[in-house]
C-alpha positions as a printed Julia matrix, in Angstrom:
66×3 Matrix{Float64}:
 -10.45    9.74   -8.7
  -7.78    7.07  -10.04
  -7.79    3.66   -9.37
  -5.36    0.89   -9.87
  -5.29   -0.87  -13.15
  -3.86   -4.41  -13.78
  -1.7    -6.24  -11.29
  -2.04   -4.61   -7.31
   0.75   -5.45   -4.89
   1.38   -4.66   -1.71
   4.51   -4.64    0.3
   4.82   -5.27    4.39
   7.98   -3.79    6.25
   9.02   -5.01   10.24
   9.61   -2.42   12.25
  13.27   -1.45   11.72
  11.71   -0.71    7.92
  13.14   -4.1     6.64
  11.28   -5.65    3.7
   9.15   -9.0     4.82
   8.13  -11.05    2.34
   4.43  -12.48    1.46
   2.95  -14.72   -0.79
   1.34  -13.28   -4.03
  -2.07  -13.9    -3.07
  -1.97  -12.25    0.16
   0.19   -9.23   -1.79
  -2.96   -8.78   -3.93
  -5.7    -9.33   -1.27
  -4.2    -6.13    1.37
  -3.79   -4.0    -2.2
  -7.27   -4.44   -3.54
  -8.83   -4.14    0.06
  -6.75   -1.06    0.82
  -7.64    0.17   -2.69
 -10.95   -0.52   -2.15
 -11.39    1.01    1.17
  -9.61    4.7    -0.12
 -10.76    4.88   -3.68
 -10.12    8.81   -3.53
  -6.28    7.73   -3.45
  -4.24    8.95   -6.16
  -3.15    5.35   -7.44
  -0.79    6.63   -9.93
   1.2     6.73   -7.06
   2.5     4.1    -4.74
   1.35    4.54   -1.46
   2.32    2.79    2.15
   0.0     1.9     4.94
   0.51    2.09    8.34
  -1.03   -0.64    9.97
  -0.39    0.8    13.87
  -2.09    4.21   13.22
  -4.34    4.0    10.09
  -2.57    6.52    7.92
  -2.0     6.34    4.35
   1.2     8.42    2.53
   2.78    8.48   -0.39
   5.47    5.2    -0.37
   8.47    5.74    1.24
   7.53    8.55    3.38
   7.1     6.32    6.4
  10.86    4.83    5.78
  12.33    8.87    5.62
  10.37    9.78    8.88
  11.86    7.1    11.13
């Protein structure tokens, strides 16, 4: 098991895969919570969340499937 070390960000994309922007805090709340919540994760990767169905890939898989 790996977990994140020092700052954890998290990214949120609309659903034609463009970027949307949040504030820091609420960047760091969704990564430690997701963290958190999956600690069997590989963090040494980036990883994407699908907020519609639950799943959890490696980042940028979502973006290649649509």
């Amino acid at each position: 098991m790996s977990e994140p070390h020092g700052l954890w960000l998290a990214r949120a994309y609309g659903r034609a895969n463009e970027s949307i922007g949040l504030p820091l805090a609420v960047e760091e709340a969704v990564a430690c919570w997701v963290a958190r919540g999956l600690p069997a994760l590989d963090w040494r990767h980036q990883h994407d969340l699908d907020l519609a169905t639950g799943t959890v890939v490696l980042a940028g898989a979502l973006a290649k499937a649509a």
